[in-house]
Structures are given as C-alpha cells and as structure tokens.
Amino acid sequence: MILSLPPAAPTLAYGLARLRAEFPIVAEWAYLNHAGISPLARRVSAAMQSMLDASAWAFVDWGMERFRAFPEEARATVARLIHAAPNEIAWVQNTSIGLNLIAQSLPLQPGDNVLVCNMEFPSNVYPWLNLGRRGVEVRLLPPDGGGLSLAAVEAHADTRTRVVTTSAVQFLTGYRTDLAALGEFCRARNLYFVVDGIQSLGHIPMDVRAYHIDFLATGALKSLMGPPGQGFLYIRRERLEELQPVFAGPISVVDWEKWLDYNLTFRPEAARFEQGTYNWVGLAGMIEAIQMLLELGLENIDRWTCHLSGLLMEDLERHGYRLLSNRDPRYRSAIVSFAVPGAPEAAFERLKAARVMVAVREGYLRVSSHCYNTEEEIARICEVLGPARRKGMSS
Ligand SMILES: Cc1ncc(COP(=O)(O)O)c(C=O)c1O
C-alpha cells in the first residue's frame, strides 16, 4: 500500500501563536470565510478607533495639516503592496466603484469587445455589460481549469478586442489566474489589462509592473483584512491620459482648495478619479491591515495558506468529496470549494454548530483561510462532516 503523506508544513516565517493573539475571533471560531469577509486584527480595530477618537474631537488636536496629509501619505503603503507609485493610487469605496470608473472612462468605441470569464464575480461583469448601450460587446469566456486562461483569451480575441479583465483569484473556485501570461498577451497587443484584486492582494504577492496590469481595483474587507467600505484603484501612469474621467468633484482638480475658481483641470495623478471627502476611519483600518500583511510577508502568507489548501484538498478527497477547486499547485490559492451530498446548507449548519465558519456559494461549500489559520482548524472540516458517502450517497 502506498501511503499518501500530507504535504510537509512550510517553516512559518512568523510566529503563529503571536499572530493569533491579534485575532479575538480565534477564541470562539475556526473562521474560514476570508473570501467573504475577514475579521479585523486588534491592531486594525485600534487604528480605526484612534481615528474615531480624533474625529470625536474634530481633529483639532491632530491639526489640519496631519488630517490632510494622512490620505496622501497612505498611498505609499498601497504602492508598496502592489509595486506601483503612490501617484498611481486613488481611493474608492470598493471594487465595483473602481471597475465602473475604469469601464466608463476608457475610450471604447461601438464594436469594440471586452473579454471576461463567465464565472467572474458580477463586480467585474456588470460595469462592462453596462457599456452595451454604447455598442461595446462583452464576450463571456468559458472557464478553463476554474478561471480565465490564456488559451481561452487567445481563442476569443480578435482585432476589435480592447480589454481583458479578470480577478486575480476566482471567487468560487479559488483559481489563481496566470497574470503574467495574460499581462504579456495584453502588452504585446496594446490591450487594456484590468484586474480585480479583492481575493488575492492580502494572500499573494502582487507586482502590477511585472504583470503589465493597467488597472487594478479592490475592496479591503477580504484578503486585505481591512474594513468594509474602503478600497483602492490603481491606474498605470502611462494610461492616465487615455482615460476621460466620468465624474468630477472638488478634489478631482488641481488647486482644489481654491474653491471658487471652478478650474476643471484634472489633477495629474490617479487621484483625479476621486471626487469628495475621504473615509478617514476606513483608510486608517485598511492601511494598518496592509502594514500588518507586509510585515508578515506576502510570500510567507501565500506559502502558508496554499499549504493549508493542499492539506484540505487531500483530506476532502480521502473522505470522498468532489473538489471544484483545481488540484494543480500552480492554480491554487487560499480558497477551496467542494461539493457535498445533499443540501450544502445542511453541511454549512453542521459546521457552524461546531463553530467552524465557511460559506455556501453556488451550491458548493467554500473554505477560505488566511495567515493565522492552523492545520488543526483545517482538519476540523472533515472531522465535523465525516465521509461523503457515509449514508450511501455520492457527492
Ligand atoms: C472577485 C470579487 N470581486 C469583487 C467582490 C466584491 O466587490 P465589492 O468590493 O465591490 O463589494 C467580491 C465579493 O465577493 C469578489 O469575490
């Protein structure tokens, strides 16, 4: 008999016990729904609380200079995360806003087409479908291995293709998109390459320059472990002048503090896509969360969460479950989805009763880990669910 050994645990470059002390949720839950919403680390809550405290005093003790400087200085932290320049970062509330801003501002003509996978989360589909009234065609490509592949893009692109858009990690299958290959394809043909980073940025190292990404949008609440309602948009500086900003507000323009000048000259950086007052509390939380992730090291987080996914995949297969997620380590992420016999909601409830939190998506159970999860927590899934065919049912 050939013994199948679990993959060797990578040596963790950070202390798991110390990190877990940052997350109050671990005392009560094996929390495995980070693709839905991440719990806040204590230091993230504290950063937001101190911004709230400053707010309670109208920032008078902070001083107006510091108040104004914070959103500007914060751009450098995001830039470091994705290997961009601070002036390529704009603040937005969420992924959908960022992607809509790009879709509406691109110089697309009737008859141009946009390529997107037909399993993409709707945040990255509706903004493009909404261009239909301008005669832009959206080509919904079949998934290949769990997401958008280069082969699918090659097969569906033609001379009128202008945009390739994809999530870096697919929300349901967890498919890790080959951004390098797609980016190179787009670069060679001068296509716009748009990426939704919400399921990857806090899990997997990102280099927008290396992947030739033109636009990247995200919210903070999932892989970035930040608060809901805060996100950012990256705009490659070489593409800025090709976009016609669809909105304009007081802070979109140069010399914006000359309130009554009404000089509609857009700022020379990505911030021209911002319109009005920022969310200081949300920004404080997102920046603190990104700092924490940078300290842990994105390569370390990636290695650890993929290790946990590998363990779970083996465990699930041993227990007779059918995986939706790709087994190939090249396409693996922190998300693992699988089918259960019978109603997935019943399995979800059993896990929940055992204080294991996962998610049900599209009829599958979706498990999504993060930097602080343990092998023991991952093992709880099959401990609670037991073998798939226990009642003579097949998955
Ligand atoms: C791939 C992907 N994009 C976007 C979102 C959410 O978009 P938004 O930040 O606009 O709420 C989700 C949420 O599940 C997602 O999985």
CSV table of C-alpha atoms and ligand atoms in Angstrom, one decimal:
chain,number,residue,atom,x,y,z
A,1,MET,CA,0.0,0.0,0.0
A,2,ILE,CA,1.3,3.4,-0.9
A,3,LEU,CA,0.9,5.8,2.0
A,4,SER,CA,0.0,9.3,0.9
A,5,LEU,CA,1.8,11.6,3.3
A,6,PRO,CA,0.4,15.1,3.9
A,7,PRO,CA,2.5,17.9,2.3
A,8,ALA,CA,5.3,19.0,4.7
A,9,ALA,CA,4.4,22.1,6.6
A,10,PRO,CA,6.5,25.0,5.4
A,11,THR,CA,8.5,26.7,8.1
A,12,LEU,CA,6.5,29.7,9.0
A,13,ALA,CA,8.4,32.9,8.9
A,14,TYR,CA,6.2,34.4,11.5
A,15,GLY,CA,5.0,33.2,14.9
A,16,LEU,CA,1.5,31.8,14.6
A,17,ALA,CA,0.7,32.0,18.3
A,18,ARG,CA,1.6,35.6,18.5
A,19,LEU,CA,-0.3,36.4,15.3
A,20,ARG,CA,-3.4,34.6,16.6
A,21,ALA,CA,-3.3,36.8,19.7
A,22,GLU,CA,-4.2,39.6,17.2
A,23,PHE,CA,-7.5,37.9,16.3
A,24,PRO,CA,-10.2,37.8,19.0
A,25,ILE,CA,-12.3,35.5,16.8
A,26,VAL,CA,-9.9,32.5,17.2
A,27,ALA,CA,-11.2,32.1,20.8
A,28,GLU,CA,-14.6,31.1,19.5
A,29,TRP,CA,-14.4,30.1,15.9
A,30,ALA,CA,-12.4,28.2,13.4
A,31,TYR,CA,-13.0,31.0,11.0
A,32,LEU,CA,-12.6,30.0,7.3
A,33,ASN,CA,-14.6,32.5,5.3
A,34,HIS,CA,-12.0,35.2,4.5
A,35,ALA,CA,-13.2,35.2,0.9
A,36,GLY,CA,-16.5,36.5,2.3
A,37,ILE,CA,-15.3,38.9,5.0
A,38,SER,CA,-12.2,38.9,7.2
A,39,PRO,CA,-12.2,39.5,10.9
A,40,LEU,CA,-10.3,42.6,12.0
A,41,ALA,CA,-7.0,42.2,13.8
A,42,ARG,CA,-6.8,44.1,17.1
A,43,ARG,CA,-4.3,46.5,15.7
A,44,VAL,CA,-6.6,47.3,12.8
A,45,SER,CA,-9.5,47.9,15.2
A,46,ALA,CA,-7.2,50.1,17.3
A,47,ALA,CA,-6.1,52.2,14.4
A,48,MET,CA,-9.7,52.8,13.4
A,49,GLN,CA,-10.6,53.5,17.0
A,50,SER,CA,-7.9,56.1,17.3
A,51,MET,CA,-9.2,57.8,14.1
A,52,LEU,CA,-12.7,57.8,15.6
A,53,ASP,CA,-11.3,59.3,18.8
A,54,ALA,CA,-9.6,62.0,16.8
A,55,SER,CA,-12.9,62.5,14.9
A,56,ALA,CA,-14.8,62.9,18.2
A,57,TRP,CA,-12.6,66.0,18.8
A,58,ALA,CA,-13.0,67.2,15.2
A,59,PHE,CA,-9.3,66.5,14.7
A,60,VAL,CA,-8.4,69.8,16.5
A,61,ASP,CA,-5.6,68.2,18.4
A,62,TRP,CA,-4.4,66.3,15.4
A,63,GLY,CA,-4.2,69.6,13.4
A,64,MET,CA,-5.5,70.2,9.9
A,65,GLU,CA,-2.1,69.5,8.3
A,66,ARG,CA,-1.9,66.0,9.7
A,67,PHE,CA,-5.5,65.4,8.8
A,68,ARG,CA,-4.9,66.4,5.2
A,69,ALA,CA,-1.6,64.6,4.9
A,70,PHE,CA,-2.9,61.2,6.1
A,71,PRO,CA,-4.8,60.2,2.9
A,72,GLU,CA,-1.8,61.4,0.8
A,73,GLU,CA,0.8,59.6,2.8
A,74,ALA,CA,-1.3,56.4,2.9
A,75,ARG,CA,-0.9,56.0,-0.9
A,76,ALA,CA,2.8,54.9,-0.3
A,77,THR,CA,1.7,51.9,1.7
A,78,VAL,CA,-0.6,50.7,-1.0
A,79,ALA,CA,2.0,51.4,-3.6
A,80,ARG,CA,4.5,49.2,-1.7
A,81,LEU,CA,2.0,46.4,-1.6
A,82,ILE,CA,1.5,46.2,-5.4
A,83,HIS,CA,4.8,47.7,-6.6
A,84,ALA,CA,3.3,50.9,-8.0
A,85,ALA,CA,4.0,54.5,-7.4
A,86,PRO,CA,1.9,56.5,-4.8
A,87,ASN,CA,0.6,58.8,-7.5
A,88,GLU,CA,-0.9,55.8,-9.3
A,89,ILE,CA,-3.3,55.1,-6.4
A,90,ALA,CA,-6.9,56.5,-6.0
A,91,TRP,CA,-9.2,55.9,-3.0
A,92,VAL,CA,-12.5,54.3,-3.7
A,93,GLN,CA,-15.1,52.6,-1.5
A,94,ASN,CA,-15.0,49.1,-3.1
A,95,THR,CA,-14.0,47.0,-6.2
A,96,SER,CA,-17.2,47.8,-8.1
A,97,ILE,CA,-16.7,51.5,-8.0
A,98,GLY,CA,-13.1,51.2,-9.1
A,99,LEU,CA,-14.1,48.9,-12.0
A,100,ASN,CA,-17.0,51.1,-13.0
A,101,LEU,CA,-14.8,54.2,-13.0
A,102,ILE,CA,-12.4,52.4,-15.4
A,103,ALA,CA,-15.1,50.9,-17.7
A,104,GLN,CA,-16.8,54.3,-18.1
A,105,SER,CA,-13.6,56.2,-18.7
A,106,LEU,CA,-11.9,54.1,-21.3
A,107,PRO,CA,-12.0,55.3,-24.9
A,108,LEU,CA,-14.0,52.3,-26.2
A,109,GLN,CA,-15.9,52.5,-29.5
A,110,PRO,CA,-19.0,50.7,-30.8
A,111,GLY,CA,-17.9,47.3,-32.0
A,112,ASP,CA,-15.0,47.0,-29.6
A,113,ASN,CA,-15.1,44.0,-27.3
A,114,VAL,CA,-14.2,43.1,-23.7
A,115,LEU,CA,-13.1,39.6,-22.7
A,116,VAL,CA,-14.1,38.2,-19.3
A,117,CYS,CA,-14.7,34.8,-17.8
A,118,ASN,CA,-18.3,33.7,-17.5
A,119,MET,CA,-17.7,32.7,-13.8
A,120,GLU,CA,-16.4,36.1,-12.8
A,121,PHE,CA,-17.9,37.8,-9.8
A,122,PRO,CA,-20.5,40.3,-11.0
A,123,SER,CA,-18.5,43.3,-9.8
A,124,ASN,CA,-16.3,42.7,-12.8
A,125,VAL,CA,-19.1,41.9,-15.2
A,126,TYR,CA,-21.9,44.5,-14.9
A,127,PRO,CA,-19.6,47.5,-15.4
A,128,TRP,CA,-18.7,46.0,-18.8
A,129,LEU,CA,-22.2,44.9,-19.7
A,130,ASN,CA,-23.3,48.4,-18.9
A,131,LEU,CA,-21.2,49.6,-21.9
A,132,GLY,CA,-23.6,47.6,-24.2
A,133,ARG,CA,-25.7,50.8,-24.7
A,134,ARG,CA,-22.5,52.3,-26.2
A,135,GLY,CA,-22.3,49.3,-28.6
A,136,VAL,CA,-19.4,47.6,-26.7
A,137,GLU,CA,-19.6,43.8,-26.8
A,138,VAL,CA,-18.8,41.7,-23.8
A,139,ARG,CA,-17.5,38.2,-24.6
A,140,LEU,CA,-18.2,35.8,-21.7
A,141,LEU,CA,-15.5,33.2,-22.0
A,142,PRO,CA,-15.9,29.6,-20.6
A,143,PRO,CA,-13.7,28.8,-17.6
A,144,ASP,CA,-10.7,26.7,-18.2
A,145,GLY,CA,-9.4,24.9,-15.1
A,146,GLY,CA,-11.5,27.2,-12.8
A,147,GLY,CA,-11.0,30.6,-14.3
A,148,LEU,CA,-9.7,32.7,-17.2
A,149,SER,CA,-6.8,31.0,-19.1
A,150,LEU,CA,-4.5,32.4,-21.7
A,151,ALA,CA,-5.8,29.7,-24.1
A,152,ALA,CA,-9.4,31.0,-23.8
A,153,VAL,CA,-8.3,34.6,-24.3
A,154,GLU,CA,-6.3,33.6,-27.4
A,155,ALA,CA,-9.2,31.7,-28.8
A,156,HIS,CA,-11.7,34.6,-28.4
A,157,ALA,CA,-9.7,37.7,-29.0
A,158,ASP,CA,-9.9,39.4,-32.4
A,159,THR,CA,-8.9,42.7,-33.9
A,160,ARG,CA,-11.7,44.5,-32.0
A,161,THR,CA,-10.7,43.3,-28.6
A,162,ARG,CA,-9.7,46.2,-26.4
A,163,VAL,CA,-9.9,44.9,-22.9
A,164,VAL,CA,-9.1,41.7,-21.0
A,165,THR,CA,-10.4,41.8,-17.4
A,166,THR,CA,-10.2,39.2,-14.7
A,167,SER,CA,-10.0,38.5,-11.0
A,168,ALA,CA,-6.5,37.6,-9.8
A,169,VAL,CA,-8.2,34.8,-7.8
A,170,GLN,CA,-11.6,33.4,-8.8
A,171,PHE,CA,-14.1,33.9,-6.0
A,172,LEU,CA,-15.7,30.4,-6.2
A,173,THR,CA,-13.0,28.0,-7.4
A,174,GLY,CA,-10.1,29.9,-6.0
A,175,TYR,CA,-8.3,29.5,-9.4
A,176,ARG,CA,-5.1,31.5,-9.3
A,177,THR,CA,-5.0,33.4,-12.6
A,178,ASP,CA,-1.8,33.4,-14.6
A,179,LEU,CA,-1.5,37.2,-14.6
A,180,ALA,CA,2.0,37.1,-16.1
A,181,ALA,CA,0.8,35.3,-19.2
A,182,LEU,CA,-2.4,37.4,-19.6
A,183,GLY,CA,-0.5,40.6,-19.0
A,184,GLU,CA,2.1,39.7,-21.6
A,185,PHE,CA,-0.6,38.9,-24.1
A,186,CYS,CA,-2.2,42.3,-23.5
A,187,ARG,CA,1.1,44.2,-23.5
A,188,ALA,CA,2.0,42.7,-26.9
A,189,ARG,CA,-1.3,43.8,-28.4
A,190,ASN,CA,-1.7,47.1,-26.5
A,191,LEU,CA,-4.9,45.8,-24.9
A,192,TYR,CA,-6.1,47.2,-21.6
A,193,PHE,CA,-5.5,44.7,-18.8
A,194,VAL,CA,-7.9,45.1,-15.9
A,195,VAL,CA,-7.6,43.1,-12.6
A,196,ASP,CA,-10.0,42.6,-9.7
A,197,GLY,CA,-7.6,42.0,-6.7
A,198,ILE,CA,-10.0,41.5,-3.9
A,199,GLN,CA,-9.4,37.8,-3.4
A,200,SER,CA,-5.7,37.9,-3.8
A,201,LEU,CA,-3.9,41.1,-2.6
A,202,GLY,CA,-3.5,40.1,1.0
A,203,HIS,CA,-2.6,36.5,0.1
A,204,ILE,CA,-0.4,36.6,-2.9
A,205,PRO,CA,2.4,39.0,-3.8
A,206,MET,CA,1.4,41.5,-6.5
A,207,ASP,CA,3.6,43.3,-8.9
A,208,VAL,CA,1.5,45.4,-11.3
A,209,ARG,CA,4.5,46.4,-13.3
A,210,ALA,CA,5.8,42.8,-13.8
A,211,TYR,CA,2.3,41.7,-14.8
A,212,HIS,CA,1.7,44.7,-17.1
A,213,ILE,CA,-1.6,45.5,-15.3
A,214,ASP,CA,-3.1,48.8,-16.4
A,215,PHE,CA,-5.9,49.0,-13.8
A,216,LEU,CA,-6.4,47.1,-10.5
A,217,ALA,CA,-9.4,47.6,-8.2
A,218,THR,CA,-10.1,46.1,-4.8
A,219,GLY,CA,-12.1,46.4,-1.6
A,220,ALA,CA,-10.2,45.9,1.7
A,221,LEU,CA,-12.6,43.6,3.5
A,222,LYS,CA,-11.5,40.2,2.2
A,223,SER,CA,-7.9,39.2,1.5
A,224,LEU,CA,-6.6,42.6,2.7
A,225,MET,CA,-8.2,42.0,6.2
A,226,GLY,CA,-9.4,45.6,6.3
A,227,PRO,CA,-12.8,47.2,7.0
A,228,PRO,CA,-15.8,47.0,4.6
A,229,GLY,CA,-16.4,50.1,2.5
A,230,GLN,CA,-12.8,51.1,1.8
A,231,GLY,CA,-10.7,50.1,-1.2
A,232,PHE,CA,-8.4,51.5,-3.8
A,233,LEU,CA,-7.9,51.8,-7.5
A,234,TYR,CA,-4.5,51.5,-9.3
A,235,ILE,CA,-4.1,53.4,-12.6
A,236,ARG,CA,-0.9,52.9,-14.5
A,237,ARG,CA,0.5,56.3,-15.1
A,238,GLU,CA,1.1,55.7,-18.8
A,239,ARG,CA,-2.6,55.1,-19.2
A,240,LEU,CA,-3.9,58.0,-17.2
A,241,GLU,CA,-4.3,60.4,-20.2
A,242,GLU,CA,-6.1,57.8,-22.2
A,243,LEU,CA,-9.0,57.9,-19.8
A,244,GLN,CA,-11.7,60.5,-19.7
A,245,PRO,CA,-12.8,60.7,-16.1
A,246,VAL,CA,-16.5,60.2,-16.0
A,247,PHE,CA,-17.0,62.1,-12.7
A,248,ALA,CA,-15.6,65.4,-11.5
A,249,GLY,CA,-15.7,66.7,-8.0
A,250,PRO,CA,-13.9,69.3,-5.8
A,251,ILE,CA,-10.9,67.1,-5.2
A,252,SER,CA,-10.6,65.8,-8.8
A,253,VAL,CA,-8.9,69.1,-9.9
A,254,VAL,CA,-5.6,70.9,-9.4
A,255,ASP,CA,-5.6,73.7,-6.8
A,256,TRP,CA,-8.7,72.2,-5.3
A,257,GLU,CA,-8.6,74.4,-2.2
A,258,LYS,CA,-9.3,77.5,-4.4
A,259,TRP,CA,-13.0,76.5,-4.0
A,260,LEU,CA,-14.5,79.2,-6.2
A,261,ASP,CA,-12.0,79.1,-9.1
A,262,TYR,CA,-14.1,76.4,-10.9
A,263,ASN,CA,-11.0,75.4,-12.8
A,264,LEU,CA,-11.8,72.0,-14.3
A,265,THR,CA,-8.2,70.9,-14.8
A,266,PHE,CA,-7.9,67.3,-13.6
A,267,ARG,CA,-5.1,66.5,-11.2
A,268,PRO,CA,-2.1,65.0,-12.9
A,269,GLU,CA,-2.3,61.7,-11.0
A,270,ALA,CA,-4.7,58.9,-10.3
A,271,ALA,CA,-6.4,61.0,-7.6
A,272,ARG,CA,-8.2,62.8,-10.4
A,273,PHE,CA,-10.7,59.9,-10.1
A,274,GLU,CA,-11.6,60.9,-6.6
A,275,GLN,CA,-14.4,63.4,-6.1
A,276,GLY,CA,-15.1,64.3,-2.4
A,277,THR,CA,-14.4,63.7,1.2
A,278,TYR,CA,-12.5,60.5,2.2
A,279,ASN,CA,-13.4,57.9,4.8
A,280,TRP,CA,-10.5,58.6,7.3
A,281,VAL,CA,-11.6,55.7,9.6
A,282,GLY,CA,-11.8,53.2,6.8
A,283,LEU,CA,-8.5,54.3,5.4
A,284,ALA,CA,-6.8,54.1,8.8
A,285,GLY,CA,-8.1,50.5,9.0
A,286,MET,CA,-7.0,49.4,5.5
A,287,ILE,CA,-3.6,50.9,5.9
A,288,GLU,CA,-3.0,49.3,9.2
A,289,ALA,CA,-4.1,45.9,7.8
A,290,ILE,CA,-1.8,46.3,4.8
A,291,GLN,CA,1.1,47.2,7.1
A,292,MET,CA,0.4,44.0,9.1
A,293,LEU,CA,0.4,41.9,6.0
A,294,LEU,CA,3.6,43.5,4.6
A,295,GLU,CA,5.3,42.8,8.0
A,296,LEU,CA,4.2,39.1,7.8
A,297,GLY,CA,5.4,39.0,4.2
A,298,LEU,CA,3.1,38.1,1.3
A,299,GLU,CA,5.3,35.2,0.1
A,300,ASN,CA,5.0,33.7,3.6
A,301,ILE,CA,1.3,34.1,3.7
A,302,ASP,CA,0.9,32.6,0.2
A,303,ARG,CA,3.1,29.6,1.1
A,304,TRP,CA,1.2,29.0,4.4
A,305,THR,CA,-2.4,29.4,3.0
A,306,CYS,CA,-1.6,27.2,0.0
A,307,HIS,CA,-0.2,24.6,2.3
A,308,LEU,CA,-3.5,24.7,4.3
A,309,SER,CA,-5.4,24.4,1.0
A,310,GLY,CA,-3.3,21.4,0.0
A,311,LEU,CA,-4.0,19.7,3.3
A,312,LEU,CA,-7.7,20.3,3.0
A,313,MET,CA,-7.8,19.1,-0.6
A,314,GLU,CA,-6.1,15.8,0.4
A,315,ASP,CA,-8.4,15.4,3.4
A,316,LEU,CA,-11.5,16.1,1.3
A,317,GLU,CA,-10.5,13.6,-1.3
A,318,ARG,CA,-9.7,11.0,1.3
A,319,HIS,CA,-13.2,11.5,2.7
A,320,GLY,CA,-14.8,11.1,-0.7
A,321,TYR,CA,-15.7,14.7,-1.5
A,322,ARG,CA,-15.6,16.1,-5.0
A,323,LEU,CA,-13.4,19.1,-5.4
A,324,LEU,CA,-14.4,22.1,-7.5
A,325,SER,CA,-11.1,23.8,-7.0
A,326,ASN,CA,-8.1,23.0,-9.2
A,327,ARG,CA,-5.6,20.5,-7.6
A,328,ASP,CA,-2.7,21.8,-9.6
A,329,PRO,CA,-0.5,23.8,-7.2
A,330,ARG,CA,0.1,26.4,-9.9
A,331,TYR,CA,-3.6,27.4,-9.8
A,332,ARG,CA,-4.1,27.0,-6.1
A,333,SER,CA,-5.0,29.8,-3.6
A,334,ALA,CA,-6.4,30.1,-0.1
A,335,ILE,CA,-9.9,29.2,-1.4
A,336,VAL,CA,-11.1,25.6,-1.7
A,337,SER,CA,-14.6,24.7,-2.8
A,338,PHE,CA,-16.2,21.3,-2.9
A,339,ALA,CA,-19.5,19.5,-3.4
A,340,VAL,CA,-21.3,17.8,-0.5
A,341,PRO,CA,-24.0,15.2,-0.8
A,342,GLY,CA,-27.4,16.7,-0.3
A,343,ALA,CA,-28.1,20.3,0.6
A,344,PRO,CA,-24.9,22.3,1.1
A,345,GLU,CA,-26.8,24.5,3.6
A,346,ALA,CA,-27.2,21.4,5.9
A,347,ALA,CA,-23.4,20.8,5.9
A,348,PHE,CA,-22.9,24.5,6.5
A,349,GLU,CA,-25.1,24.4,9.5
A,350,ARG,CA,-23.3,21.3,10.9
A,351,LEU,CA,-20.0,23.1,10.6
A,352,LYS,CA,-21.5,26.3,12.1
A,353,ALA,CA,-22.9,24.3,15.1
A,354,ALA,CA,-19.3,23.0,15.6
A,355,ARG,CA,-18.0,26.6,15.5
A,356,VAL,CA,-16.4,26.2,12.1
A,357,MET,CA,-17.4,29.1,9.7
A,358,VAL,CA,-17.2,28.5,6.0
A,359,ALA,CA,-19.6,29.7,3.2
A,360,VAL,CA,-22.0,28.3,0.7
A,361,ARG,CA,-21.6,29.6,-2.8
A,362,GLU,CA,-23.4,28.4,-5.9
A,363,GLY,CA,-24.2,25.1,-4.3
A,364,TYR,CA,-20.7,24.4,-3.0
A,365,LEU,CA,-19.0,24.7,0.3
A,366,ARG,CA,-16.3,27.3,0.1
A,367,VAL,CA,-13.4,27.3,2.6
A,368,SER,CA,-11.1,30.2,2.6
A,369,SER,CA,-8.1,30.5,5.0
A,370,HIS,CA,-5.8,33.4,6.0
A,371,CYS,CA,-2.4,33.9,7.6
A,372,TYR,CA,-3.4,33.0,11.1
A,373,ASN,CA,-5.3,29.8,10.5
A,374,THR,CA,-3.9,26.5,11.7
A,375,GLU,CA,-3.7,22.9,10.3
A,376,GLU,CA,-5.9,21.9,13.2
A,377,GLU,CA,-8.6,24.3,12.1
A,378,ILE,CA,-8.4,23.0,8.6
A,379,ALA,CA,-8.7,19.4,9.8
A,380,ARG,CA,-12.0,20.3,11.6
A,381,ILE,CA,-13.8,20.4,8.2
A,382,CYS,CA,-13.6,16.6,7.7
A,383,GLU,CA,-13.8,15.8,11.4
A,384,VAL,CA,-17.2,17.5,11.5
A,385,LEU,CA,-18.5,16.4,8.1
A,386,GLY,CA,-17.2,12.9,8.1
A,387,PRO,CA,-17.0,10.7,5.0
A,388,ALA,CA,-19.0,11.9,2.0
A,389,ARG,CA,-20.5,8.6,1.3
A,390,ARG,CA,-21.4,7.7,4.9
A,391,LYS,CA,-25.1,7.5,4.1
A,392,GLY,CA,-24.7,5.7,0.8
A,393,MET,CA,-24.8,9.0,-1.1
A,394,SER,CA,-22.2,10.1,-3.6
A,395,SER,CA,-21.0,13.6,-3.9
B,1,LIG,C1,-13.9,38.5,-7.0
B,1,LIG,C2,-14.7,39.5,-6.3
B,1,LIG,N1,-14.8,40.8,-6.7
B,1,LIG,C3,-15.5,41.7,-6.0
B,1,LIG,C4,-16.2,41.4,-4.9
B,1,LIG,C5,-17.0,42.4,-4.1
B,1,LIG,O1,-16.9,43.7,-4.8
B,1,LIG,P1,-17.1,45.0,-3.9
B,1,LIG,O2,-15.7,45.3,-3.3
B,1,LIG,O3,-17.5,46.0,-5.0
B,1,LIG,O4,-18.1,44.8,-2.9
B,1,LIG,C6,-16.2,40.1,-4.4
B,1,LIG,C7,-17.1,39.7,-3.3
B,1,LIG,O5,-17.3,38.5,-3.0
B,1,LIG,C8,-15.4,39.1,-5.2
B,1,LIG,O6,-15.4,37.9,-4.7
